């Protein structure tokens, strides 16, 4: 039983490596594309970060978060955004795949459909988001006087995995609606706008009802706010301490499981194209 | 040995579509209220296909051929009924079953558009877990029939349609599946590509005992490839059987074309029907059961001197036309 | 039936409106998402303004009006021209399109206007209703500003459309423009005042922005609406807006002519 599982796992890893190789070859095929994203994505986040700086200069601390701590929060949020862009951005375009019948190919291959959907279209360009994220994060570490330890480093990695899964799960759920609506609606722009406002600023600034929604219903609060509060020890939510990062992973796994079940349900109603 | 490869039992598929009304008024109305309509694309299909058979699915557009083939290859979930491939239910065990099938859709490709053909094969090699020796061997076989190695280093976007379809066929056969599904494989191809493709299908059927299911509108495909035809219309099975048997049943007649020396007093015959005359030519349609061609010729030649004769079988196009018209 | 020039454009316009009404789900999805965004923004600014003091001369009420009107304006500033040009060039139909009796850019403009007309009913009015009910009624600062706002908004629409068209025409140089269109989107999103008004920015940064066309897309009409600027300052800003409109119009005419020539000489 376990041996079979390992074999299966190896199969997926093997195909993933092959997919990444192909994605890299595509970049070499179209270098101008990479150059474009190299400019466009950093611009977005550097401007976004500058905006935070200006807002803090005008309004002072935001709910007890100073500028350095906000930079820390923003940096980690952009990094998990970048990771979700690399692995899960296809979720934004799921509607087009449904309308054009592009799931046909995945269904005729002996691998999980959701796995194929995301990993045969792996978006290496997402790395261009990663760079500004890491820069701002390092800056935030310095500004907020973050003291590193091995536990904290592990917590940050765990939290980033969890945050990526939460974001990915949300993209999958939104994308899956197109199996039912048969419409190519692209939620990317909107999702990004909402998630930006709720992961790059502390959610403690919002009214309690909204905090409740962001904690329990659409758990965006766990993407950055709760784990970072824990790590930096800010506000009421800091009593979680470093363990909040592990909660993020747990939440991420739950969101992914729910998203996966919803996707399966949607796929059952898949009607291919041209009928 | 007649091993059952595919068993289809009481297969049905319904689509639910939203009716759209015309014009601006209809579009605005649609925002608030919409009517659902159910389309029965496939109704109660039952058939089995044995190992090594080549079966042609034919029928007019929208008859339900593609829907059926998509259900058999695991793409669509049946509304009711059962499909067993090699004894295993494809709806319930998709991943297991698809390891054993290959699929080619004429209008779309599973190849990576931007990279050389070989990269797409390499990915499939990993997906289907084919070891390298086996892969090279299969490729050698494919190369003999399709000259695939000549184009393996070419980026897919630079290929002609014929080359691309060859690539897709090889891609579908890399893992040596027992069943190959082809949805209009020859659509839009030139004569020589069609020829190569048909040769390939016949060859793998012979060498590897691959069961082939294809939909087509091309009479040449049917004539050259299909021993057995399944004719579908309005989602229902119209005919299922050997090509020759279907012809005998639907169009059990031949046409005798007679050329006389002149056009005067062209004779008729009591056991056949003269369907037209043109100058010194006459067309007689006769039932095979009523009279033999030899008898008809000799009896006619007694009435008027004959210059030349030829016999026309009922064409496949006639068969199809009649079958569709039912 | 032979249609005269104008009625052909009208036909394109009407077709586009119908097309926009086909996807029912998109309409409701858009309203829902935009409402969520607007309410989140309202909470965001209320939280920042907790002390109740005006910041940079604007109080919380002004700020809330600002975000509702900004959301409504964003509906009027949706363009598809850049994608249309890109698709036409990539699919190689551009030469054929250009030889049609109607001006290709005229068609794209009319299509965008058609989409916007549909969106006024599908998005703009719902946003207004949701904003008024759940945030506040976004009243204009004074009735005298209504004509000024309308003029400025009209110019802002064309500035925005011309920038989009110019970015779209990058595709004639055979570069993949997906990333460039993204650059444009982010520049407008962050430098036009659509999300964060530029009065929160430091002076040096604001001076740079005032020299660029982006602030004349969102910021200026919004300033007029909430009464942030008036008198000579306003007149000066509107003059610069007008100058940008003329510059972009000339640039557009020049690039469009060169692109047309290039396409027609090469024959696609």
Short mmCIF file of N, CA and C in Angstrom, two decimals, chain A residues 32-33 36-37 39-41 43-44 47-48 51 54-55 57-59 61-63 99 174 177 181-187 189-194 196-198 201 205-207 209-210, chain C residues 23 25-27 29-30 33-34 36-37 39-41 43-45 47-50 53 55-56 123 175-176 178-180 182-183 185-187 189-191 195-196 199-202 204-205:
data_model
loop_
_atom_site.label_atom_id
_atom_site.label_comp_id
_atom_site.label_asym_id
_atom_site.label_seq_id
_atom_site.Cartn_x
_atom_site.Cartn_y
_atom_site.Cartn_z
N UNK A 32 11.71 37.67 -25.23
CA UNK A 32 11.11 39.00 -25.11
C UNK A 32 10.01 38.99 -24.06
N UNK A 33 9.28 37.87 -24.00
CA UNK A 33 8.23 37.72 -23.00
C UNK A 33 8.75 37.89 -21.59
N UNK A 36 9.61 41.38 -20.72
CA UNK A 36 8.40 42.16 -20.43
C UNK A 36 7.91 41.97 -19.01
N UNK A 37 7.81 40.71 -18.60
CA UNK A 37 7.34 40.44 -17.24
C UNK A 37 8.34 40.93 -16.20
N UNK A 39 9.93 43.55 -16.26
CA UNK A 39 9.68 44.97 -16.01
C UNK A 39 8.33 45.14 -15.32
N UNK A 40 7.32 44.50 -15.88
CA UNK A 40 5.96 44.78 -15.43
C UNK A 40 5.69 44.38 -13.98
N UNK A 41 6.10 43.16 -13.61
CA UNK A 41 5.74 42.71 -12.26
C UNK A 41 6.45 43.47 -11.14
N UNK A 43 7.50 46.52 -11.21
CA UNK A 43 6.90 47.86 -11.17
C UNK A 43 5.68 47.86 -10.27
N UNK A 44 4.83 46.85 -10.48
CA UNK A 44 3.59 46.77 -9.74
C UNK A 44 3.84 46.77 -8.23
N UNK A 47 5.72 49.99 -6.77
CA UNK A 47 4.76 51.08 -6.63
C UNK A 47 3.80 50.81 -5.47
N UNK A 48 3.36 49.56 -5.36
CA UNK A 48 2.45 49.21 -4.28
C UNK A 48 3.09 49.46 -2.92
N UNK A 51 3.36 53.09 -2.11
CA UNK A 51 2.07 53.59 -1.65
C UNK A 51 1.91 53.39 -0.14
N UNK A 54 3.88 55.98 1.70
CA UNK A 54 3.26 57.31 1.70
C UNK A 54 2.05 57.35 2.63
N UNK A 55 1.26 56.28 2.61
CA UNK A 55 0.09 56.24 3.47
C UNK A 55 0.51 56.31 4.94
N UNK A 57 3.22 57.59 6.12
CA UNK A 57 3.74 58.93 6.40
C UNK A 57 2.60 59.90 6.70
N UNK A 58 1.46 59.72 6.01
CA UNK A 58 0.32 60.61 6.22
C UNK A 58 -0.47 60.26 7.47
N UNK A 59 -0.71 58.98 7.69
CA UNK A 59 -1.63 58.58 8.75
C UNK A 59 -0.93 58.07 10.00
N UNK A 61 1.06 55.21 12.30
CA UNK A 61 0.93 53.77 12.45
C UNK A 61 -0.47 53.30 12.09
N UNK A 62 -0.56 52.11 11.50
CA UNK A 62 -1.87 51.54 11.19
C UNK A 62 -2.16 50.45 12.21
N UNK A 63 -3.12 50.69 13.10
CA UNK A 63 -3.48 49.72 14.13
C UNK A 63 -2.27 49.14 14.86
N UNK A 99 -14.67 26.41 -21.56
CA UNK A 99 -15.41 26.78 -22.78
C UNK A 99 -14.76 26.17 -24.02
N UNK A 174 -12.91 29.68 -7.26
CA UNK A 174 -13.52 30.68 -8.15
C UNK A 174 -13.54 30.16 -9.58
N UNK A 177 -16.28 27.56 -10.58
CA UNK A 177 -17.65 28.01 -10.84
C UNK A 177 -17.96 27.99 -12.33
N UNK A 181 -21.37 27.57 -14.61
CA UNK A 181 -21.94 28.73 -15.31
C UNK A 181 -21.63 28.70 -16.80
N UNK A 182 -20.66 27.88 -17.22
CA UNK A 182 -20.23 27.81 -18.61
C UNK A 182 -19.84 29.19 -19.13
N UNK A 183 -19.23 29.97 -18.27
CA UNK A 183 -18.82 31.31 -18.70
C UNK A 183 -17.32 31.47 -18.44
N UNK A 184 -16.63 32.17 -19.32
CA UNK A 184 -15.18 32.29 -19.16
C UNK A 184 -14.78 33.42 -18.24
N UNK A 185 -15.54 33.67 -17.21
CA UNK A 185 -15.26 34.80 -16.32
C UNK A 185 -13.87 34.69 -15.69
N UNK A 186 -13.14 35.78 -15.77
CA UNK A 186 -11.80 35.81 -15.20
C UNK A 186 -11.83 36.66 -13.94
N UNK A 187 -11.63 35.99 -12.80
CA UNK A 187 -11.71 36.69 -11.52
C UNK A 187 -10.38 37.30 -11.11
N UNK A 189 -8.28 39.77 -11.76
CA UNK A 189 -8.13 41.18 -11.41
C UNK A 189 -8.79 41.49 -10.06
N UNK A 190 -10.03 41.03 -9.92
CA UNK A 190 -10.80 41.32 -8.70
C UNK A 190 -10.18 40.65 -7.50
N UNK A 191 -9.87 39.34 -7.66
CA UNK A 191 -9.32 38.60 -6.54
C UNK A 191 -8.07 39.30 -6.06
N UNK A 192 -7.23 39.68 -7.01
CA UNK A 192 -5.98 40.33 -6.65
C UNK A 192 -6.25 41.60 -5.85
N UNK A 193 -7.20 42.39 -6.33
CA UNK A 193 -7.52 43.66 -5.66
C UNK A 193 -7.94 43.42 -4.21
N UNK A 194 -8.85 42.44 -4.02
CA UNK A 194 -9.36 42.17 -2.68
C UNK A 194 -8.26 41.58 -1.81
N UNK A 196 -5.06 41.81 -2.13
CA UNK A 196 -4.04 42.82 -1.83
C UNK A 196 -4.42 43.62 -0.58
N UNK A 197 -5.65 44.09 -0.55
CA UNK A 197 -6.10 44.95 0.55
C UNK A 197 -6.20 44.20 1.87
N UNK A 198 -6.32 42.86 1.80
CA UNK A 198 -6.52 42.11 3.02
C UNK A 198 -5.28 41.32 3.45
N UNK A 201 -2.18 44.70 4.34
CA UNK A 201 -2.44 45.56 5.49
C UNK A 201 -2.99 44.67 6.59
N UNK A 205 -7.53 46.23 11.22
CA UNK A 205 -8.05 47.57 11.00
C UNK A 205 -9.51 47.54 10.52
N UNK A 206 -9.99 46.36 10.11
CA UNK A 206 -11.35 46.27 9.60
C UNK A 206 -12.34 45.95 10.72
N UNK A 207 -13.64 46.22 10.50
CA UNK A 207 -14.63 45.92 11.54
C UNK A 207 -14.66 44.43 11.86
N UNK A 209 -16.98 42.19 12.01
CA UNK A 209 -17.72 41.29 11.13
C UNK A 209 -16.84 40.87 9.96
N UNK A 210 -16.10 41.83 9.43
CA UNK A 210 -15.25 41.51 8.29
C UNK A 210 -14.07 40.64 8.73
N UNK C 23 -23.50 36.95 -21.43
CA UNK C 23 -23.08 36.17 -20.27
C UNK C 23 -23.70 36.72 -19.00
N UNK C 25 -23.96 35.33 -16.11
CA UNK C 25 -23.18 35.12 -14.90
C UNK C 25 -22.11 36.18 -14.72
N UNK C 26 -21.50 36.57 -15.85
CA UNK C 26 -20.45 37.59 -15.77
C UNK C 26 -21.00 38.87 -15.16
N UNK C 27 -22.22 39.22 -15.58
CA UNK C 27 -22.82 40.47 -15.11
C UNK C 27 -22.95 40.44 -13.60
N UNK C 29 -21.54 38.35 -11.47
CA UNK C 29 -20.22 38.15 -10.86
C UNK C 29 -19.48 39.47 -10.72
N UNK C 30 -19.52 40.27 -11.81
CA UNK C 30 -18.85 41.57 -11.77
C UNK C 30 -19.43 42.47 -10.69
N UNK C 33 -18.32 41.19 -7.22
CA UNK C 33 -16.91 41.42 -6.91
C UNK C 33 -16.63 42.91 -6.71
N UNK C 34 -17.21 43.74 -7.58
CA UNK C 34 -16.93 45.17 -7.45
C UNK C 34 -17.53 45.73 -6.16
N UNK C 36 -17.82 44.04 -3.37
CA UNK C 36 -16.92 43.63 -2.29
C UNK C 36 -15.70 44.55 -2.24
N UNK C 37 -15.14 44.82 -3.42
CA UNK C 37 -13.96 45.68 -3.46
C UNK C 37 -14.28 47.05 -2.89
N UNK C 39 -16.65 47.96 -0.78
CA UNK C 39 -16.90 47.94 0.66
C UNK C 39 -15.59 47.77 1.43
N UNK C 40 -14.72 46.89 0.90
CA UNK C 40 -13.40 46.72 1.53
C UNK C 40 -12.65 48.05 1.55
N UNK C 41 -12.67 48.76 0.42
CA UNK C 41 -11.98 50.05 0.36
C UNK C 41 -12.58 51.02 1.37
N UNK C 43 -14.04 50.35 4.23
CA UNK C 43 -13.54 49.98 5.55
C UNK C 43 -12.10 50.42 5.72
N UNK C 44 -11.33 50.22 4.66
CA UNK C 44 -9.90 50.56 4.68
C UNK C 44 -9.72 52.04 5.03
N UNK C 45 -10.44 52.90 4.31
CA UNK C 45 -10.25 54.33 4.54
C UNK C 45 -10.84 54.77 5.86
N UNK C 47 -10.87 53.05 8.51
CA UNK C 47 -9.90 52.66 9.53
C UNK C 47 -8.74 53.65 9.59
N UNK C 48 -8.28 54.07 8.40
CA UNK C 48 -7.16 55.02 8.39
C UNK C 48 -7.58 56.36 8.99
N UNK C 49 -8.82 56.75 8.77
CA UNK C 49 -9.31 58.04 9.23
C UNK C 49 -9.90 57.97 10.64
N UNK C 50 -9.51 56.97 11.41
CA UNK C 50 -10.16 56.78 12.70
C UNK C 50 -10.15 58.03 13.58
N UNK C 53 -9.68 63.45 11.84
CA UNK C 53 -9.11 64.68 11.28
C UNK C 53 -8.93 64.55 9.78
N UNK C 55 -7.02 64.63 6.38
CA UNK C 55 -5.62 64.41 6.01
C UNK C 55 -5.43 64.99 4.62
N UNK C 56 -4.38 65.77 4.45
CA UNK C 56 -4.10 66.43 3.19
C UNK C 56 -5.32 67.21 2.70
N UNK C 123 -23.08 47.48 -14.58
CA UNK C 123 -22.13 47.72 -13.49
C UNK C 123 -22.25 49.08 -12.83
N UNK C 175 6.73 42.53 -31.15
CA UNK C 175 7.06 42.15 -29.78
C UNK C 175 5.80 41.59 -29.15
N UNK C 176 5.96 40.63 -28.26
CA UNK C 176 4.79 40.13 -27.53
C UNK C 176 4.35 41.23 -26.56
N UNK C 178 1.74 41.23 -24.36
CA UNK C 178 1.02 40.89 -23.13
C UNK C 178 1.60 41.60 -21.91
N UNK C 179 2.92 41.51 -21.79
CA UNK C 179 3.57 42.10 -20.63
C UNK C 179 3.44 43.62 -20.66
N UNK C 180 3.55 44.20 -21.87
CA UNK C 180 3.44 45.66 -21.98
C UNK C 180 2.06 46.14 -21.56
N UNK C 182 0.22 44.72 -19.47
CA UNK C 182 0.23 44.65 -18.00
C UNK C 182 0.90 45.88 -17.40
N UNK C 183 2.03 46.28 -17.99
CA UNK C 183 2.73 47.47 -17.50
C UNK C 183 1.78 48.65 -17.51
N UNK C 185 -1.43 48.67 -17.49
CA UNK C 185 -2.51 48.49 -16.50
C UNK C 185 -2.03 48.93 -15.11
N UNK C 186 -0.82 48.49 -14.75
CA UNK C 186 -0.33 48.82 -13.42
C UNK C 186 0.00 50.30 -13.29
N UNK C 187 0.54 50.87 -14.36
CA UNK C 187 0.85 52.30 -14.31
C UNK C 187 -0.43 53.08 -14.05
N UNK C 189 -3.28 51.92 -12.84
CA UNK C 189 -3.85 51.56 -11.55
C UNK C 189 -3.23 52.36 -10.41
N UNK C 190 -1.91 52.49 -10.45
CA UNK C 190 -1.22 53.06 -9.29
C UNK C 190 -0.86 54.53 -9.44
N UNK C 191 -0.72 55.01 -10.67
CA UNK C 191 -0.26 56.38 -10.85
C UNK C 191 -1.36 57.34 -11.26
N UNK C 195 -6.81 54.23 -7.12
CA UNK C 195 -6.93 53.53 -5.84
C UNK C 195 -6.50 54.42 -4.68
N UNK C 196 -5.32 55.00 -4.82
CA UNK C 196 -4.80 55.89 -3.78
C UNK C 196 -4.67 57.29 -4.39
N UNK C 199 -2.69 62.92 -3.53
CA UNK C 199 -2.37 63.93 -2.52
C UNK C 199 -1.73 63.32 -1.28
N UNK C 200 -1.76 61.98 -1.17
CA UNK C 200 -1.04 61.34 -0.07
C UNK C 200 0.45 61.19 -0.38
N UNK C 201 0.80 61.39 -1.64
CA UNK C 201 2.19 61.21 -2.04
C UNK C 201 3.01 62.45 -1.68
N UNK C 202 4.31 62.30 -1.46
CA UNK C 202 5.16 63.47 -1.19
C UNK C 202 5.23 64.39 -2.40
N UNK C 204 7.58 65.85 -4.20
CA UNK C 204 8.45 65.56 -5.36
C UNK C 204 7.81 64.53 -6.27
N UNK C 205 7.16 63.51 -5.65
CA UNK C 205 6.56 62.44 -6.43
C UNK C 205 5.34 62.96 -7.17
#
